[in-house]
Amino acid sequence: MAKKNNSMDGVQKAAILLIALGPEMSSLIFKHLHDDEIEQLTLEIANTSSVSPSTKEEVLNEFYEVCLAQQYIAEGGIGYAKDLLEKALGTDKAREVIGRLTASLQVRPFEFVRKTDPAQLLNFIQDEHPQTIALILSYLSPSQSSMVISALPPDKQADVAKRIAQMDRTSPDVIKEVEGVLERKLASLVNQDYTIVGGVDAIVDILNAVDRGTEKHIVETLEVEDPELADEIRRKMFVFEDILSLDDRAIQRVLRDIDNNDIAVALKNANEEVQNVIFKNLSKRLAAMIKEDMDFMGPVRLKDVEDAQQKIVNNIRKLEDSGEIVIARGGGDEIVV
């Protein structure tokens, strides 16, 4: 894993840092992390076979520089930190360190909101402007954001999703203003200087976690309002109909974990092409049984169909996360197992 420092993401750098610090120090750090962060780092550490001395030195130097910047910010604000870093490291290096620091702290604003029950949060923000809701959801975990966006009125769901996807940089004044409103409602406030939020990746994470009905509604609405954005989102996420893009071995692996009744229900509203590709990857006997079940089950609620399809999609995503199948996103490559 002899990657250049600037080609590694934050999780990779954090994993190398923990490896360099050793198990005793790393275990103390783990006590202050969220469960999802621990899972990510554990997986990354497990997948890191070796670290070159030069890579380790680069990561440790970057960590030291960021810690130094944080100390200066705490003492006198970001302007003070910038001045001191410029004297110590030079203008270009100081700008680079400040940039890394602001990116690494992107979840700090609204930290109190991340600890709030999504149902309770919904009561506070559902009547806010869609841009305000989009800003807040950008700081929540995908699972929290998915619960909130699913509960919003249908006409507001796609609007909020679009605003998250198109969000880039948010000024400190706007963040402080929104946090001030929530402070009066939740009696809490977190201050932050600079941050990068939202973007297509953020809304993809949220849409991957919402229910199938909400996902379809948002994507279909965006296809009308902003086709280019909808295409970009679709390229980065996996929906039920995208099972057509998997090869036979991957489809067989996916279906192996799905209950026969769920397959039957999921196919009730599927197009002929999707039905054919799934039946092709089942044994003749099982395919016949499922077809018979579909004939005898009669009308099925749309929500039940969507829930069954979501189970299959969730299994595909789980298998992708575990590395059992690989889904090529946006590049047009074939799927490999």
CSV table of C-alpha atoms in Angstrom, one decimal:
chain,number,residue,atom,x,y,z
A,1,MET,CA,0.0,0.0,0.0
A,2,ALA,CA,2.6,2.5,-1.1
A,3,LYS,CA,0.2,5.3,-1.9
A,4,LYS,CA,1.1,8.9,-2.0
A,5,ASN,CA,-0.4,10.8,0.9
A,6,ASN,CA,-2.6,13.0,-1.3
A,7,SER,CA,-4.1,10.0,-3.0
A,8,MET,CA,-5.4,8.4,0.2
A,9,ASP,CA,-8.8,9.2,1.7
A,10,GLY,CA,-9.4,10.1,5.4
A,11,VAL,CA,-10.2,6.5,6.5
A,12,GLN,CA,-7.0,5.2,4.9
A,13,LYS,CA,-4.9,7.9,6.6
A,14,ALA,CA,-6.6,7.3,9.9
A,15,ALA,CA,-5.9,3.5,9.6
A,16,ILE,CA,-2.2,4.1,8.9
A,17,LEU,CA,-2.0,6.5,11.8
A,18,LEU,CA,-3.5,4.0,14.2
A,19,ILE,CA,-1.1,1.3,12.9
A,20,ALA,CA,1.8,3.6,13.5
A,21,LEU,CA,0.6,4.5,17.0
A,22,GLY,CA,0.3,0.9,18.0
A,23,PRO,CA,-2.5,-1.2,19.6
A,24,GLU,CA,-2.4,0.4,23.1
A,25,MET,CA,-2.7,4.0,22.0
A,26,SER,CA,-5.2,3.0,19.2
A,27,SER,CA,-7.5,1.3,21.6
A,28,LEU,CA,-7.7,4.5,23.7
A,29,ILE,CA,-8.7,6.4,20.5
A,30,PHE,CA,-11.3,3.9,19.6
A,31,LYS,CA,-13.1,4.6,22.9
A,32,HIS,CA,-14.0,8.1,21.6
A,33,LEU,CA,-15.3,7.0,18.2
A,34,HIS,CA,-18.8,6.1,17.0
A,35,ASP,CA,-19.6,2.5,16.1
A,36,ASP,CA,-19.7,3.1,12.4
A,37,GLU,CA,-16.3,4.9,12.5
A,38,ILE,CA,-14.8,1.9,14.4
A,39,GLU,CA,-16.2,-0.5,11.8
A,40,GLN,CA,-14.7,1.5,8.9
A,41,LEU,CA,-11.3,1.8,10.5
A,42,THR,CA,-11.3,-1.9,11.6
A,43,LEU,CA,-12.0,-3.0,8.0
A,44,GLU,CA,-9.4,-0.6,6.6
A,45,ILE,CA,-6.7,-1.7,9.1
A,46,ALA,CA,-7.5,-5.4,8.3
A,47,ASN,CA,-7.1,-4.7,4.6
A,48,THR,CA,-3.8,-2.8,5.0
A,49,SER,CA,-1.1,-5.4,4.4
A,50,SER,CA,1.9,-3.2,4.8
A,51,VAL,CA,2.8,0.5,5.1
A,52,SER,CA,6.1,1.8,3.8
A,53,PRO,CA,8.2,4.0,6.1
A,54,SER,CA,7.8,7.0,3.8
A,55,THR,CA,4.0,6.7,3.8
A,56,LYS,CA,3.9,6.4,7.6
A,57,GLU,CA,6.1,9.4,7.9
A,58,GLU,CA,3.9,11.5,5.6
A,59,VAL,CA,0.7,10.5,7.5
A,60,LEU,CA,2.4,11.3,10.9
A,61,ASN,CA,3.6,14.7,9.6
A,62,GLU,CA,0.1,15.5,8.3
A,63,PHE,CA,-1.4,14.5,11.6
A,64,TYR,CA,1.1,16.7,13.5
A,65,GLU,CA,0.3,19.7,11.2
A,66,VAL,CA,-3.4,19.4,11.6
A,67,CYS,CA,-3.1,19.1,15.4
A,68,LEU,CA,-0.9,22.2,15.4
A,69,ALA,CA,-3.5,24.0,13.4
A,70,GLN,CA,-6.3,22.9,15.7
A,71,GLN,CA,-4.3,24.2,18.7
A,72,TYR,CA,-3.8,27.6,17.0
A,73,ILE,CA,-7.5,27.8,16.1
A,74,ALA,CA,-8.5,27.1,19.7
A,75,GLU,CA,-6.1,29.8,20.9
A,76,GLY,CA,-7.1,32.6,18.6
A,77,GLY,CA,-9.4,31.5,15.7
A,78,ILE,CA,-8.8,30.5,12.2
A,79,GLY,CA,-7.2,33.8,11.2
A,80,TYR,CA,-4.7,33.5,14.0
A,81,ALA,CA,-4.0,29.9,13.1
A,82,LYS,CA,-3.4,30.8,9.4
A,83,ASP,CA,-0.9,33.6,10.4
A,84,LEU,CA,1.1,31.3,12.6
A,85,LEU,CA,1.1,28.4,10.2
A,86,GLU,CA,2.3,30.7,7.4
A,87,LYS,CA,5.2,31.7,9.5
A,88,ALA,CA,6.0,28.1,10.4
A,89,LEU,CA,5.2,26.3,7.2
A,90,GLY,CA,5.0,28.9,4.4
A,91,THR,CA,1.8,30.3,2.7
A,92,ASP,CA,1.1,27.4,0.4
A,93,LYS,CA,1.6,24.7,3.1
A,94,ALA,CA,-0.5,26.7,5.6
A,95,ARG,CA,-3.4,26.9,3.1
A,96,GLU,CA,-3.1,23.2,2.5
A,97,VAL,CA,-3.2,22.3,6.2
A,98,ILE,CA,-6.2,24.6,6.9
A,99,GLY,CA,-8.0,23.0,3.9
A,100,ARG,CA,-7.3,19.5,5.3
A,101,LEU,CA,-8.4,20.6,8.7
A,102,THR,CA,-11.7,22.0,7.6
A,103,ALA,CA,-12.5,18.9,5.5
A,104,SER,CA,-11.7,16.6,8.4
A,105,LEU,CA,-14.0,18.6,10.7
A,106,GLN,CA,-17.0,18.5,8.4
A,107,VAL,CA,-19.3,16.7,10.9
A,108,ARG,CA,-18.6,19.0,13.8
A,109,PRO,CA,-21.5,21.5,13.1
A,110,PHE,CA,-24.9,20.1,14.3
A,111,GLU,CA,-23.2,17.4,16.4
A,112,PHE,CA,-26.0,17.9,18.9
A,113,VAL,CA,-28.5,17.1,16.1
A,114,ARG,CA,-26.7,13.8,15.3
A,115,LYS,CA,-27.5,12.7,18.9
A,116,THR,CA,-31.2,13.7,18.5
A,117,ASP,CA,-33.9,11.1,17.7
A,118,PRO,CA,-34.9,11.5,14.0
A,119,ALA,CA,-38.6,11.5,14.9
A,120,GLN,CA,-38.1,14.3,17.4
A,121,LEU,CA,-35.9,16.2,15.0
A,122,LEU,CA,-38.6,16.0,12.3
A,123,ASN,CA,-41.0,17.8,14.5
A,124,PHE,CA,-38.5,20.7,14.8
A,125,ILE,CA,-37.5,21.1,11.1
A,126,GLN,CA,-40.4,19.8,8.9
A,127,ASP,CA,-41.8,23.3,8.5
A,128,GLU,CA,-38.4,24.9,7.8
A,129,HIS,CA,-37.3,26.0,4.3
A,130,PRO,CA,-36.1,23.1,2.1
A,131,GLN,CA,-32.6,24.6,2.0
A,132,THR,CA,-32.4,24.7,5.8
A,133,ILE,CA,-33.6,21.0,6.0
A,134,ALA,CA,-31.0,20.1,3.3
A,135,LEU,CA,-28.2,21.7,5.2
A,136,ILE,CA,-29.1,19.9,8.5
A,137,LEU,CA,-29.6,16.5,6.8
A,138,SER,CA,-26.1,16.9,5.2
A,139,TYR,CA,-24.6,16.6,8.6
A,140,LEU,CA,-26.5,13.6,9.8
A,141,SER,CA,-25.7,10.0,9.2
A,142,PRO,CA,-27.3,8.5,6.1
A,143,SER,CA,-29.6,6.3,8.3
A,144,GLN,CA,-30.8,9.4,10.3
A,145,SER,CA,-31.3,11.5,7.2
A,146,SER,CA,-33.2,8.7,5.4
A,147,MET,CA,-35.7,8.5,8.3
A,148,VAL,CA,-36.3,12.2,8.2
A,149,ILE,CA,-36.5,12.6,4.4
A,150,SER,CA,-38.9,9.6,4.2
A,151,ALA,CA,-41.2,11.3,6.6
A,152,LEU,CA,-41.3,14.6,4.8
A,153,PRO,CA,-44.3,15.4,2.5
A,154,PRO,CA,-43.7,13.9,-1.0
A,155,ASP,CA,-43.6,17.3,-2.6
A,156,LYS,CA,-40.8,18.3,-0.3
A,157,GLN,CA,-38.7,15.1,-0.6
A,158,ALA,CA,-37.3,15.7,-4.0
A,159,ASP,CA,-36.7,19.4,-3.4
A,160,VAL,CA,-34.6,18.6,-0.3
A,161,ALA,CA,-32.8,15.8,-2.1
A,162,LYS,CA,-31.9,18.1,-5.0
A,163,ARG,CA,-30.7,20.9,-2.7
A,164,ILE,CA,-28.4,18.4,-0.9
A,165,ALA,CA,-27.0,17.1,-4.2
A,166,GLN,CA,-26.3,20.6,-5.4
A,167,MET,CA,-24.8,21.9,-2.1
A,168,ASP,CA,-21.1,22.6,-2.1
A,169,ARG,CA,-19.6,25.1,0.4
A,170,THR,CA,-21.8,26.6,3.1
A,171,SER,CA,-20.6,29.9,4.7
A,172,PRO,CA,-19.9,30.0,8.5
A,173,ASP,CA,-22.6,32.7,8.9
A,174,VAL,CA,-25.3,30.5,7.4
A,175,ILE,CA,-24.3,27.6,9.6
A,176,LYS,CA,-24.3,29.7,12.7
A,177,GLU,CA,-27.7,31.2,11.9
A,178,VAL,CA,-29.3,27.8,11.4
A,179,GLU,CA,-27.6,26.4,14.5
A,180,GLY,CA,-28.9,29.4,16.4
A,181,VAL,CA,-32.5,28.6,15.5
A,182,LEU,CA,-32.0,25.0,16.6
A,183,GLU,CA,-30.3,26.1,19.7
A,184,ARG,CA,-33.5,27.9,20.8
A,185,LYS,CA,-35.5,24.8,20.1
A,186,LEU,CA,-33.1,22.1,21.4
A,187,ALA,CA,-31.0,24.3,23.8
A,188,SER,CA,-27.8,23.3,22.2
A,189,LEU,CA,-25.3,24.9,19.9
A,190,VAL,CA,-22.0,23.9,18.1
A,191,ASN,CA,-19.8,26.5,16.5
A,192,GLN,CA,-17.7,25.9,13.4
A,193,ASP,CA,-15.6,28.1,11.2
A,194,TYR,CA,-15.5,26.5,7.7
A,195,THR,CA,-17.0,23.3,6.2
A,196,ILE,CA,-17.8,21.4,3.1
A,197,VAL,CA,-21.1,19.7,3.0
A,198,GLY,CA,-23.6,17.9,0.8
A,199,GLY,CA,-23.0,17.0,-2.8
A,200,VAL,CA,-24.1,14.0,-4.9
A,201,ASP,CA,-22.4,11.5,-2.8
A,202,ALA,CA,-24.3,12.7,0.3
A,203,ILE,CA,-27.7,12.3,-1.3
A,204,VAL,CA,-26.7,8.9,-2.8
A,205,ASP,CA,-25.9,7.7,0.8
A,206,ILE,CA,-29.3,8.9,2.0
A,207,LEU,CA,-31.2,7.5,-0.9
A,208,ASN,CA,-29.5,4.1,-0.5
A,209,ALA,CA,-30.9,4.0,3.0
A,210,VAL,CA,-34.5,5.2,2.5
A,211,ASP,CA,-37.4,3.0,1.6
A,212,ARG,CA,-38.0,2.0,-2.0
A,213,GLY,CA,-41.1,4.2,-2.4
A,214,THR,CA,-39.3,7.3,-1.3
A,215,GLU,CA,-36.2,6.5,-3.4
A,216,LYS,CA,-38.3,6.1,-6.5
A,217,HIS,CA,-40.3,9.2,-5.9
A,218,ILE,CA,-37.3,11.4,-5.4
A,219,VAL,CA,-35.3,10.0,-8.4
A,220,GLU,CA,-38.3,10.1,-10.7
A,221,THR,CA,-39.1,13.7,-9.7
A,222,LEU,CA,-35.5,14.7,-10.3
A,223,GLU,CA,-35.6,13.1,-13.7
A,224,VAL,CA,-38.2,15.7,-14.6
A,225,GLU,CA,-36.7,18.7,-12.9
A,226,ASP,CA,-33.0,18.0,-13.5
A,227,PRO,CA,-32.3,15.0,-15.8
A,228,GLU,CA,-28.5,15.5,-15.6
A,229,LEU,CA,-28.5,15.4,-11.8
A,230,ALA,CA,-30.8,12.4,-11.8
A,231,ASP,CA,-28.5,10.6,-14.2
A,232,GLU,CA,-25.5,11.4,-12.0
A,233,ILE,CA,-27.3,10.1,-8.9
A,234,ARG,CA,-28.4,6.9,-10.7
A,235,ARG,CA,-24.8,6.2,-11.8
A,236,LYS,CA,-23.7,6.2,-8.2
A,237,MET,CA,-26.5,4.2,-6.6
A,238,PHE,CA,-28.2,0.8,-7.2
A,239,VAL,CA,-31.9,0.4,-7.7
A,240,PHE,CA,-33.9,-2.9,-8.2
A,241,GLU,CA,-34.1,-2.6,-11.9
A,242,ASP,CA,-30.3,-2.4,-12.0
A,243,ILE,CA,-30.1,-6.1,-11.3
A,244,LEU,CA,-30.0,-6.3,-15.1
A,245,SER,CA,-26.5,-5.0,-14.9
A,246,LEU,CA,-25.2,-7.9,-12.8
A,247,ASP,CA,-23.8,-11.0,-14.4
A,248,ASP,CA,-25.4,-14.4,-13.8
A,249,ARG,CA,-23.0,-15.5,-11.1
A,250,ALA,CA,-23.7,-12.3,-9.1
A,251,ILE,CA,-27.5,-12.6,-9.5
A,252,GLN,CA,-27.3,-16.3,-8.4
A,253,ARG,CA,-25.3,-15.2,-5.3
A,254,VAL,CA,-27.8,-12.5,-4.5
A,255,LEU,CA,-30.9,-14.7,-4.8
A,256,ARG,CA,-29.4,-17.4,-2.6
A,257,ASP,CA,-30.0,-15.3,0.4
A,258,ILE,CA,-33.6,-14.2,-0.5
A,259,ASP,CA,-36.8,-16.0,0.7
A,260,ASN,CA,-38.8,-17.5,-2.2
A,261,ASN,CA,-41.9,-15.6,-1.2
A,262,ASP,CA,-40.0,-12.3,-1.3
A,263,ILE,CA,-38.7,-13.1,-4.8
A,264,ALA,CA,-42.3,-13.8,-5.9
A,265,VAL,CA,-43.7,-10.5,-4.4
A,266,ALA,CA,-40.7,-8.5,-5.7
A,267,LEU,CA,-41.4,-9.7,-9.3
A,268,LYS,CA,-45.2,-8.9,-9.2
A,269,ASN,CA,-44.5,-5.3,-10.4
A,270,ALA,CA,-41.2,-6.0,-12.2
A,271,ASN,CA,-40.9,-5.6,-16.0
A,272,GLU,CA,-40.6,-8.6,-18.2
A,273,GLU,CA,-36.9,-8.2,-18.7
A,274,VAL,CA,-36.2,-8.2,-15.0
A,275,GLN,CA,-38.4,-11.2,-14.5
A,276,ASN,CA,-36.7,-13.1,-17.2
A,277,VAL,CA,-33.2,-12.5,-15.9
A,278,ILE,CA,-34.1,-13.6,-12.4
A,279,PHE,CA,-36.0,-16.7,-13.5
A,280,LYS,CA,-33.0,-17.6,-15.8
A,281,ASN,CA,-30.8,-17.7,-12.7
A,282,LEU,CA,-33.0,-20.0,-10.7
A,283,SER,CA,-33.4,-23.7,-11.1
A,284,LYS,CA,-36.2,-24.7,-13.4
A,285,ARG,CA,-38.1,-26.3,-10.5
A,286,LEU,CA,-37.7,-23.2,-8.2
A,287,ALA,CA,-38.6,-20.8,-11.1
A,288,ALA,CA,-41.8,-22.9,-11.7
A,289,MET,CA,-42.7,-22.8,-8.0
A,290,ILE,CA,-42.3,-19.0,-7.8
A,291,LYS,CA,-44.3,-18.4,-11.0
A,292,GLU,CA,-47.0,-20.6,-9.5
A,293,ASP,CA,-46.9,-18.6,-6.3
A,294,MET,CA,-47.2,-15.3,-8.3
A,295,ASP,CA,-50.3,-16.6,-10.1
A,296,PHE,CA,-52.0,-17.7,-6.9
A,297,MET,CA,-51.2,-14.8,-4.6
A,298,GLY,CA,-53.5,-12.4,-6.5
A,299,PRO,CA,-53.2,-8.6,-6.1
A,300,VAL,CA,-50.4,-7.4,-3.8
A,301,ARG,CA,-50.1,-4.0,-2.2
A,302,LEU,CA,-47.5,-1.8,-3.9
A,303,LYS,CA,-45.8,-1.2,-0.6
A,304,ASP,CA,-45.3,-4.9,-0.1
A,305,VAL,CA,-43.8,-5.2,-3.6
A,306,GLU,CA,-41.4,-2.3,-2.9
A,307,ASP,CA,-40.4,-3.7,0.4
A,308,ALA,CA,-39.6,-7.1,-1.2
A,309,GLN,CA,-37.6,-5.4,-3.9
A,310,GLN,CA,-35.8,-3.4,-1.3
A,311,LYS,CA,-34.8,-6.6,0.5
A,312,ILE,CA,-33.1,-7.8,-2.7
A,313,VAL,CA,-31.4,-4.4,-3.2
A,314,ASN,CA,-30.2,-4.3,0.4
A,315,ASN,CA,-28.7,-7.8,0.0
A,316,ILE,CA,-26.9,-6.6,-3.2
A,317,ARG,CA,-25.5,-3.7,-1.3
A,318,LYS,CA,-24.5,-5.9,1.7
A,319,LEU,CA,-22.7,-8.3,-0.7
A,320,GLU,CA,-20.9,-5.4,-2.3
A,321,ASP,CA,-19.8,-4.1,1.1
A,322,SER,CA,-18.5,-7.5,2.0
A,323,GLY,CA,-16.6,-7.8,-1.3
A,324,GLU,CA,-18.5,-10.8,-2.5
A,325,ILE,CA,-19.7,-8.9,-5.6
A,326,VAL,CA,-18.4,-5.7,-7.1
A,327,ILE,CA,-20.7,-3.2,-8.7
A,328,ALA,CA,-19.1,-0.9,-11.3
A,329,ARG,CA,-20.6,2.6,-10.8
A,330,GLY,CA,-20.5,5.2,-13.5
A,331,GLY,CA,-17.8,3.7,-15.6
A,332,GLY,CA,-19.7,1.1,-17.7
A,333,ASP,CA,-17.5,-1.7,-16.6
A,334,GLU,CA,-18.7,-5.2,-16.3
A,335,ILE,CA,-19.6,-6.7,-12.9
A,336,VAL,CA,-17.1,-9.1,-11.5
A,337,VAL,CA,-17.5,-11.6,-8.6
